[in-house]
mmCIF file of C-alpha atoms in Angstrom:
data_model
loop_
_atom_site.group_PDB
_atom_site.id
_atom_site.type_symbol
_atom_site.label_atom_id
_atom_site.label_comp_id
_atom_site.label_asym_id
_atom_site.label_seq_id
_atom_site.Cartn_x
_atom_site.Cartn_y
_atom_site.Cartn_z
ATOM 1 C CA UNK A 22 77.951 119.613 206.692
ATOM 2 C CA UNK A 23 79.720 119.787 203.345
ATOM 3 C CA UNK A 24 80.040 115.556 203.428
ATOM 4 C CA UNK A 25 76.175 115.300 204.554
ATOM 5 C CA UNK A 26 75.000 117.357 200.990
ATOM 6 C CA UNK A 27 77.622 116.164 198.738
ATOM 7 C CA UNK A 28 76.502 112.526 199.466
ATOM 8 C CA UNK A 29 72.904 112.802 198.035
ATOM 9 C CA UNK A 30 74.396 114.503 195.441
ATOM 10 C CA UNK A 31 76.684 112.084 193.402
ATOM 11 C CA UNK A 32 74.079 109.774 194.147
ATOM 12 C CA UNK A 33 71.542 112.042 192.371
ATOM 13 C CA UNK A 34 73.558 112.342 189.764
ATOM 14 C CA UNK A 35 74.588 108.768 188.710
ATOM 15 C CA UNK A 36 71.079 107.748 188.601
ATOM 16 C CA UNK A 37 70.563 111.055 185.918
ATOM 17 C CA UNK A 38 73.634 109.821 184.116
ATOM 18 C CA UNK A 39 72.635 106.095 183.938
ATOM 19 C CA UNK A 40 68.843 107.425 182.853
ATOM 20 C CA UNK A 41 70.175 109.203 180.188
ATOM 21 C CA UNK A 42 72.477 106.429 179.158
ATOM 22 C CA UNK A 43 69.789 104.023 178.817
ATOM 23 C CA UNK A 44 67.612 106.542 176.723
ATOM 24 C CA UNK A 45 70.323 106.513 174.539
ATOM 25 C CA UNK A 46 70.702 102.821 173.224
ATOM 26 C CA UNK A 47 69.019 100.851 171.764
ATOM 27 C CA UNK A 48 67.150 98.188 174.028
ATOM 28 C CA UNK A 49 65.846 94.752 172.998
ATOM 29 C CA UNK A 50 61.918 93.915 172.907
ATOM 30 C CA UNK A 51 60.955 92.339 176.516
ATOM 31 C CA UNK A 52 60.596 88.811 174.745
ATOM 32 C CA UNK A 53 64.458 88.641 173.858
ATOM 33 C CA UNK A 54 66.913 87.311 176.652
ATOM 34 C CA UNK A 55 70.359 88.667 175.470
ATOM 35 C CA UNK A 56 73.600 88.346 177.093
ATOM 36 C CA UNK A 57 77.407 89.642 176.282
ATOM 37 C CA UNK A 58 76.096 91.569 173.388
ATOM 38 C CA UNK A 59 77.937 95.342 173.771
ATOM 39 C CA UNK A 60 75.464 98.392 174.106
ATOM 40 C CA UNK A 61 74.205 99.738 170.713
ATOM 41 C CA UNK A 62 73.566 103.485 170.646
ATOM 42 C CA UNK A 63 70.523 104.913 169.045
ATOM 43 C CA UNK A 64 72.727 107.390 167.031
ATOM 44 C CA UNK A 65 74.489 104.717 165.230
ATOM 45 C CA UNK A 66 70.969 102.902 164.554
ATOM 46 C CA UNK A 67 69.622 106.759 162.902
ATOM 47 C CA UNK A 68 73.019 106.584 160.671
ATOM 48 C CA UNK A 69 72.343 103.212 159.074
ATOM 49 C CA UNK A 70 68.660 103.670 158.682
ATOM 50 C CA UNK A 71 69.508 105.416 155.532
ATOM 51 C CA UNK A 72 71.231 102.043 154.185
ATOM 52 C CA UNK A 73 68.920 99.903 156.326
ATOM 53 C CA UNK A 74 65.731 101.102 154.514
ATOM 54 C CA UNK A 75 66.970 102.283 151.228
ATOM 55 C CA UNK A 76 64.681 101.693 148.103
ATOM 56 C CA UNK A 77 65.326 99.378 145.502
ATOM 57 C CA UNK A 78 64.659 99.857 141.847
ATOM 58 C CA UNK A 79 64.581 96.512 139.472
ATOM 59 C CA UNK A 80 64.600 96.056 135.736
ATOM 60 C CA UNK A 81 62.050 94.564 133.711
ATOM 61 C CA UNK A 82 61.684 95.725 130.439
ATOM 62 C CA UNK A 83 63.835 97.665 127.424
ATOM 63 C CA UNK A 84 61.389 99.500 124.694
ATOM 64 C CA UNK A 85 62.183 98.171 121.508
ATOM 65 C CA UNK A 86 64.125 101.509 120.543
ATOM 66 C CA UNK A 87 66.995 100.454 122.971
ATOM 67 C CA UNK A 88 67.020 103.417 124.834
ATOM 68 C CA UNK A 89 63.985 103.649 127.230
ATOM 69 C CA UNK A 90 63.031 100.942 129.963
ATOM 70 C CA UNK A 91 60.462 100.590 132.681
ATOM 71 C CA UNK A 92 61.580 99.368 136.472
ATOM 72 C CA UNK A 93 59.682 98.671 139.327
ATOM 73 C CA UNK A 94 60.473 100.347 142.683
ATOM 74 C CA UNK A 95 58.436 101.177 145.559
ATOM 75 C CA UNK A 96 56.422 104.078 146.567
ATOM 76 C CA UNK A 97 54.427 104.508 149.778
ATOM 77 C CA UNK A 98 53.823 100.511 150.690
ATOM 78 C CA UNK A 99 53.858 98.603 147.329
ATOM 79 C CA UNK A 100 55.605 97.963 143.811
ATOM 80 C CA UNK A 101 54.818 100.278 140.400
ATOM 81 C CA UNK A 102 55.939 100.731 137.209
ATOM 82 C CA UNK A 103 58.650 103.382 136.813
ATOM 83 C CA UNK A 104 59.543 105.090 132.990
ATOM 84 C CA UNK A 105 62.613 105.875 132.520
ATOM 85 C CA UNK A 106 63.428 107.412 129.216
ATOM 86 C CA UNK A 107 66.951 108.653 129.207
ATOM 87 C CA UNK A 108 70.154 107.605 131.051
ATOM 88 C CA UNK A 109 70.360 109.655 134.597
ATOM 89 C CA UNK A 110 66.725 111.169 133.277
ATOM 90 C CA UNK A 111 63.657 111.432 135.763
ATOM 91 C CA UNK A 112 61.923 108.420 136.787
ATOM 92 C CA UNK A 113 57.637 108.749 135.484
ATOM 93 C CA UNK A 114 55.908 106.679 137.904
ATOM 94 C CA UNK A 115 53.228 105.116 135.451
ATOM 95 C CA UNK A 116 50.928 102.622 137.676
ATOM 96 C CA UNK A 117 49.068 103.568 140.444
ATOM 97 C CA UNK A 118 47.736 100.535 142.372
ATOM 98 C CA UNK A 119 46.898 99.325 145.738
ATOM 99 C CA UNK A 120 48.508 96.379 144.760
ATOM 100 C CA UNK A 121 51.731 95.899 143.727
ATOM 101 C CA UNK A 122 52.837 95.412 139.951
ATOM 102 C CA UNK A 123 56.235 93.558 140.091
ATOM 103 C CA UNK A 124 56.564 92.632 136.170
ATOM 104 C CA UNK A 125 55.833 94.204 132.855
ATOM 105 C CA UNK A 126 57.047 93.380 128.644
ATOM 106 C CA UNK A 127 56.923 95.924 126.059
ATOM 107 C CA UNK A 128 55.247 95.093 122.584
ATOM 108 C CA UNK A 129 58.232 93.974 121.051
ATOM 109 C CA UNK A 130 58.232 96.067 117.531
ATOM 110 C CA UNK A 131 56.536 99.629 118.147
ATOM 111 C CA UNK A 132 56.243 99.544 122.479
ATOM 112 C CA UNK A 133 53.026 101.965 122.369
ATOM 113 C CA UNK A 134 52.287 99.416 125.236
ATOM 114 C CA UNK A 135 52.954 97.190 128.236
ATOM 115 C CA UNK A 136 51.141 94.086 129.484
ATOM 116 C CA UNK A 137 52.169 94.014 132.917
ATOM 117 C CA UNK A 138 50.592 91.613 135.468
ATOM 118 C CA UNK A 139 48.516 92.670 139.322
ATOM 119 C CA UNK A 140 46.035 90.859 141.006
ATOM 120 C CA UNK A 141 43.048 92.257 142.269
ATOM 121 C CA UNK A 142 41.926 93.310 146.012
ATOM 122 C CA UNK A 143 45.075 91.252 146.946
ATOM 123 C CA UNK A 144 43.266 88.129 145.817
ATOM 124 C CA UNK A 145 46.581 86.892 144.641
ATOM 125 C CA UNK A 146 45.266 85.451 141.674
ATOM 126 C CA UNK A 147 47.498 87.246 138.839
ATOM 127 C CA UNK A 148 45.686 88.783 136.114
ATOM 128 C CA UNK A 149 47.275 90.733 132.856
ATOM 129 C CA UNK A 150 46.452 93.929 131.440
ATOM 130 C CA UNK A 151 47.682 96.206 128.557
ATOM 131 C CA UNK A 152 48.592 99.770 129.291
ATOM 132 C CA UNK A 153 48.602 102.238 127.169
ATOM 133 C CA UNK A 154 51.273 104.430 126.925
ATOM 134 C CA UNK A 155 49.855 107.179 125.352
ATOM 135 C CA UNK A 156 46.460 107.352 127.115
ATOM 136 C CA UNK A 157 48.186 105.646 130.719
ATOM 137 C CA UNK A 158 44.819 103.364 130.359
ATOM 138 C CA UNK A 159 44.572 100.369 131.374
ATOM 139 C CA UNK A 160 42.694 97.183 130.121
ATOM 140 C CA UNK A 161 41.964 93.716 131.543
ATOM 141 C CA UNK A 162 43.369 91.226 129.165
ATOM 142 C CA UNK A 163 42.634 87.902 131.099
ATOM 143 C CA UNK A 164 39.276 86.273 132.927
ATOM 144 C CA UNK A 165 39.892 88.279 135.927
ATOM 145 C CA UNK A 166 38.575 85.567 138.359
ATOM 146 C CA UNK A 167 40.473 82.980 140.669
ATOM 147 C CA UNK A 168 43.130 82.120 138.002
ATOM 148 C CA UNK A 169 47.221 83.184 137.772
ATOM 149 C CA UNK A 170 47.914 83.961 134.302
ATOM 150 C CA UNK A 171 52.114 84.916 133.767
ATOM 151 C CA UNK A 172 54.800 83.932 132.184
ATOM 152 C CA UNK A 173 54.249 85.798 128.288
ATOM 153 C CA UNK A 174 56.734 85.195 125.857
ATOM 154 C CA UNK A 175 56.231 87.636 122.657
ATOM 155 C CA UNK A 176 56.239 86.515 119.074
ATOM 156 C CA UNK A 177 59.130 88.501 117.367
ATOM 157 C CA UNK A 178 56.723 90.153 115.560
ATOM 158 C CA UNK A 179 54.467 91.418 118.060
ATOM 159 C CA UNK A 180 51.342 89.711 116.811
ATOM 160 C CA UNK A 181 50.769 88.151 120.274
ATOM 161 C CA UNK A 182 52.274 86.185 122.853
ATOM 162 C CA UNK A 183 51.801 82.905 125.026
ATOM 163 C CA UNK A 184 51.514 82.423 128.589
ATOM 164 C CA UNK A 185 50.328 80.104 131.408
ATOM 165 C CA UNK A 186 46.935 79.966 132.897
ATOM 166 C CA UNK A 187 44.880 78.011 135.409
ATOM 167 C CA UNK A 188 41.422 78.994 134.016
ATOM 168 C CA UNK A 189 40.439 75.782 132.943
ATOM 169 C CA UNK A 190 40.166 74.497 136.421
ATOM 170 C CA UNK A 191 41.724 76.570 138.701
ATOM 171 C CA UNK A 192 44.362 73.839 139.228
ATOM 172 C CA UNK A 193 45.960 72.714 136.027
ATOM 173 C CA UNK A 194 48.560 75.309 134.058
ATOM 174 C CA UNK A 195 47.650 75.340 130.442
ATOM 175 C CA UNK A 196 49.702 77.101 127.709
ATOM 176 C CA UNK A 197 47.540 79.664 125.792
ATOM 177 C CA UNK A 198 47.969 82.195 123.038
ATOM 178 C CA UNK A 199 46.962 85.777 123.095
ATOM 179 C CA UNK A 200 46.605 88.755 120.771
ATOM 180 C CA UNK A 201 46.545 91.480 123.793
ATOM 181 C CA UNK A 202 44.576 93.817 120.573
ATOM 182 C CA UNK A 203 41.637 91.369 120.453
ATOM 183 C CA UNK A 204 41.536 89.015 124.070
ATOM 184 C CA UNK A 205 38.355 88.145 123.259
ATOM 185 C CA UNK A 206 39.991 85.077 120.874
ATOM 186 C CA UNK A 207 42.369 83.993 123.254
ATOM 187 C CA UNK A 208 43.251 80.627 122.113
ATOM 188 C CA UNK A 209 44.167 77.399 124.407
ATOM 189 C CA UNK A 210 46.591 75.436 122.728
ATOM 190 C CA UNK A 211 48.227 73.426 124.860
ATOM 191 C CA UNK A 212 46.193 71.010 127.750
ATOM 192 C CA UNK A 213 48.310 70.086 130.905
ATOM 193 C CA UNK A 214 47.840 68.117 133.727
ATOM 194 C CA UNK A 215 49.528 69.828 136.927
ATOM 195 C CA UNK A 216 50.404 73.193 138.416
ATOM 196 C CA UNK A 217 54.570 74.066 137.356
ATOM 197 C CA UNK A 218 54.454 73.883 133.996
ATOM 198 C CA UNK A 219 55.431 77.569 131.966
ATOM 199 C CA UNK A 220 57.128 78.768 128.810
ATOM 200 C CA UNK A 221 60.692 79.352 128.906
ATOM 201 C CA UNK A 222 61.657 80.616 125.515
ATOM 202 C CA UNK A 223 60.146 80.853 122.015
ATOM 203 C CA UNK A 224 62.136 80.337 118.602
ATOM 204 C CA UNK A 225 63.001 82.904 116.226
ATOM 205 C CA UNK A 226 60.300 81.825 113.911
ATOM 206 C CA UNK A 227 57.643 81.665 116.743
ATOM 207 C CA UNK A 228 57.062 77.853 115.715
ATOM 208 C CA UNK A 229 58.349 75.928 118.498
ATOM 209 C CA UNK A 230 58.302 76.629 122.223
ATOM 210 C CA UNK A 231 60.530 75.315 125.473
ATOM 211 C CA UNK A 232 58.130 74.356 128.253
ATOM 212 C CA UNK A 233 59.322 73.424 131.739
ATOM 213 C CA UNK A 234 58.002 71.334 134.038
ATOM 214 C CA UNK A 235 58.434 71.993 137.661
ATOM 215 C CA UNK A 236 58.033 69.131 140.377
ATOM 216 C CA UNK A 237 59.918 70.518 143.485
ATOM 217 C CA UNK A 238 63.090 72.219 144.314
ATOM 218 C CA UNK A 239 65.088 69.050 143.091
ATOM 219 C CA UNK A 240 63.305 67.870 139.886
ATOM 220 C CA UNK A 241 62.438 69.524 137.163
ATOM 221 C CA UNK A 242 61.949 68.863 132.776
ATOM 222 C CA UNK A 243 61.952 70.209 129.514
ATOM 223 C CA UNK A 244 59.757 69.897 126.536
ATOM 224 C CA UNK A 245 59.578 71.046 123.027
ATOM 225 C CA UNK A 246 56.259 72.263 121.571
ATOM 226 C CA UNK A 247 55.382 72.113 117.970
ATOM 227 C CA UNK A 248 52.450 75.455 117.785
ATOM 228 C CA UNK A 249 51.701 74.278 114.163
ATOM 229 C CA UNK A 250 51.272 70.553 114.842
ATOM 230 C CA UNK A 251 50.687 71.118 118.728
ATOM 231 C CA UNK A 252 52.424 68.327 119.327
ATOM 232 C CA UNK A 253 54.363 67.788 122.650
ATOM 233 C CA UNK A 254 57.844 65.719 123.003
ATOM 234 C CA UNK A 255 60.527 65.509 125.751
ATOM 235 C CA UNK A 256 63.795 67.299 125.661
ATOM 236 C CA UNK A 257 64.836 66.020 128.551
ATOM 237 C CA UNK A 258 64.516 62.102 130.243
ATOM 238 C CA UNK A 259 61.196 61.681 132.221
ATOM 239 C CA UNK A 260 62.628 58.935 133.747
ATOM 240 C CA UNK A 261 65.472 60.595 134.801
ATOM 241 C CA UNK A 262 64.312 61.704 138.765
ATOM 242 C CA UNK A 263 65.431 64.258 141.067
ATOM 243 C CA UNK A 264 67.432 65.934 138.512
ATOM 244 C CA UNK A 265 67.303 69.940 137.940
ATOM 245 C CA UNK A 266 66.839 71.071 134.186
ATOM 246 C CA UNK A 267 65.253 74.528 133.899
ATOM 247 C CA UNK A 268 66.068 78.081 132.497
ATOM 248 C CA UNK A 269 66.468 76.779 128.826
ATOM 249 C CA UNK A 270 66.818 79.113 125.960
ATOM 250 C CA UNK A 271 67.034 79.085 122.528
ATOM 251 C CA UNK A 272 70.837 78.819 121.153
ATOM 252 C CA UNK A 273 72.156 80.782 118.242
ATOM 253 C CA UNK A 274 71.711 77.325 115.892
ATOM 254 C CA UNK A 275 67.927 76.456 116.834
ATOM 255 C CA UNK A 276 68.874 73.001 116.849
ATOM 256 C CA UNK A 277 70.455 73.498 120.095
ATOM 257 C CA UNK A 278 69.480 75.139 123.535
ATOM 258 C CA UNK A 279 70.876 76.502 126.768
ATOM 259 C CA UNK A 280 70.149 75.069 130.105
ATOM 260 C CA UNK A 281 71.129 74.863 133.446
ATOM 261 C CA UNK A 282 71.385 71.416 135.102
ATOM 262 C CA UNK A 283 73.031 69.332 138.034
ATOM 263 C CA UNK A 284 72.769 66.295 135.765
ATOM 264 C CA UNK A 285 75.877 63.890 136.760
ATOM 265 C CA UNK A 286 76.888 67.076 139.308
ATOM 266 C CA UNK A 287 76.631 68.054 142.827
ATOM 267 C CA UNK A 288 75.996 71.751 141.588
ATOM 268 C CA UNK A 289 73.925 73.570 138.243
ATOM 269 C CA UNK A 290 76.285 73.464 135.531
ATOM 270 C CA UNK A 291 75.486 75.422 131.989
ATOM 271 C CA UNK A 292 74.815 73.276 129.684
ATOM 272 C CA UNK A 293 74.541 73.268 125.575
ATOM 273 C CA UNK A 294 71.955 70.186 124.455
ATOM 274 C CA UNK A 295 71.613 69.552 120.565
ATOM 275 C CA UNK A 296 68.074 68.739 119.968
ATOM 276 C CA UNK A 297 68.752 66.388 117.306
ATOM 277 C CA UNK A 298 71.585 64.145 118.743
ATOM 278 C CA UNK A 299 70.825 64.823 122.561
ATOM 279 C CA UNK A 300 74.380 65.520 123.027
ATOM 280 C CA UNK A 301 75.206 67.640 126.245
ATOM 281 C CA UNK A 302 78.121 70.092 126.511
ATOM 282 C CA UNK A 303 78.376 70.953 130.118
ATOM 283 C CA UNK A 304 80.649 74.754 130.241
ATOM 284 C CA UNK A 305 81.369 75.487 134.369
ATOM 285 C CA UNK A 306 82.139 72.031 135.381
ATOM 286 C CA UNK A 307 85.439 73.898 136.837
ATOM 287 C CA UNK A 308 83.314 76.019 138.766
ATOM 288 C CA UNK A 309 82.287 74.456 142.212
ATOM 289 C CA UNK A 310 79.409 76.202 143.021
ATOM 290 C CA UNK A 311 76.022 76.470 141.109
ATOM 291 C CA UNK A 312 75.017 79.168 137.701
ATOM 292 C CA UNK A 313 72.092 80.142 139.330
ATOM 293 C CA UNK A 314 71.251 82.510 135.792
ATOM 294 C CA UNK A 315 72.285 83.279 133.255
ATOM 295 C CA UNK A 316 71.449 85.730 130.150
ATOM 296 C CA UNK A 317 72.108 85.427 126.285
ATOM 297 C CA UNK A 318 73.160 88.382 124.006
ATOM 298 C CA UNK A 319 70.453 89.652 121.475
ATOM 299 C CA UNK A 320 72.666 87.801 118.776
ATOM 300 C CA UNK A 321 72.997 84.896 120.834
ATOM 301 C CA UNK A 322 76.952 85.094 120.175
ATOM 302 C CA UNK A 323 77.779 85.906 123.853
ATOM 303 C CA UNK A 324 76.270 84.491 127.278
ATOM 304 C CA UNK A 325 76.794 85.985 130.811
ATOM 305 C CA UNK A 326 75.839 83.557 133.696
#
């Protein structure tokens, strides 16, 4: 009698043991064939989610004062602007949008405001607007219809900045000048044919600008761009193909900028061009892998790539 019960038993019990056992791992979607890959319990799957989904906070812009700066992180299912106005201080979430708002500049002398960039509806047709930092209002700098606007770079003295646009014809990525305090006279001052051109860097004296010309992932050029004269010339060879030459700065001596090429190299090398002589010191040819970045010092005296 004793073997008759204790048979239906165990057997009871395995199939307990191997439910709970499957409950507790963590099993591939139906549409996944796997094979020799070891069990993975759910426990160890709730420990990592904390690593696994972690949020991400990303600078884009110092207030002039040098002690302030505004990030972008995410809150509920999209991108804002984040104050932060003291080392370890509280984060002030400052935008508010359906959309998400990825990039933002201070006015470069006082930084009462931002212009930040969003689209609209998720159109994804990039539009800037100035908020103000006293009132947290916000105002609608550009056209606001099917056209990406981006890609400001300030003059020193906060008078206005340039950027790219394709309101002419929806297409074509023209250079314009704004003063965000009067958009109204936004000013086209540069005509382009094609959709990857954008500003790169603007001299001290907010005369000249660096504009890049994107092709593809393996060909790219630089220009210099008179805003007095508005006259265009190459930096680098046109007929130079599938070569890389973006990122280019201003150097310390305005005759000269930074760049990062693979010119005569199987990776991106920094490189120092004179403008005048179109001599080109290459710096990490020693390196064998590519400078992806790189950032100059507000003196222009040091460079981290």
């Amino acid at each position: 009698m004793k073997i008759k019960y204790l048979l239906p038993i165990c057997l009871f019990s395995g199939a307990a043991f191997f439910a709970q056992t499957k409950n507790d791992i963590v099993v591939p979607n139906e549409n996944l064939i796997t094979e020799n890959i070891a069990a993975i319990p759910k426990s160890l799957n709730e420990k990592i989610k904390k690593y696994s989904e972690s949020r991400g906070a990303n600078f884009t812009a110092i207030h002039p004062n040098g002690k302030e700066l505004i990030m972008v992180t995410r809150f509920a299912s999209t991108n804002q602007l984040h104050q932060l106005s003291k080392p370890l201080g509280n984060r002030k979430q400052i935008t508010f949008f359906d959309e998400p708002v990825n990039s933002a500049d201070f006015e470069p002398t006082k930084g009462e405001y931002l212009v930040y960039s969003k689209d609209i509806g998720g159109n994804e047709f990039g539009q800037l607007f100035r908020l103000d930092l006293k009132t947290m209002e916000s105002t609608l700098l550009t056209d606001g219809g099917r056209s990406q606007n981006g890609g400001m770079q300030w003059k020193k003295d906060g008078s206005g900045f340039y950027f790219s646009s394709t309101k002419r014809n929806g297409g074509d990525r023209d250079i314009y000048y704004m003063n965000p305090l009067n958009p109204s006279e936004t000013e086209l001052i540069l005509e382009l044919k094609g959709g990857g051109w954008g500003i790169s860097d603007i001299s001290d004296d907010g005369k000249k600008l660096i504009i890049g010309e994107y092709v593809s992932a393996n060909e790219s050029y630089l220009y210099l761009f008179d805003t007095e004269t508005k006259k265009l010339e190459p930096i680098t060879d046109r007929n130079e193909k599938q070569i890389v030459q973006g990122g280019a700065k201003f150097a310390k001596n305005s005759d000269e900028i930074w760049y990062v090429t693979d010119r005569d190299n199987e990776f991106k090398r920094l490189a120092l061009m004179n403008l005048k002589t179109k001599k080109i010191t290459y710096f990490t040819s020693n390196i064998p892998w590519e400078v992806s970045d790189y950032t100059l010092s507000k003196d222009k005296s040091k460079i981290v790539f």
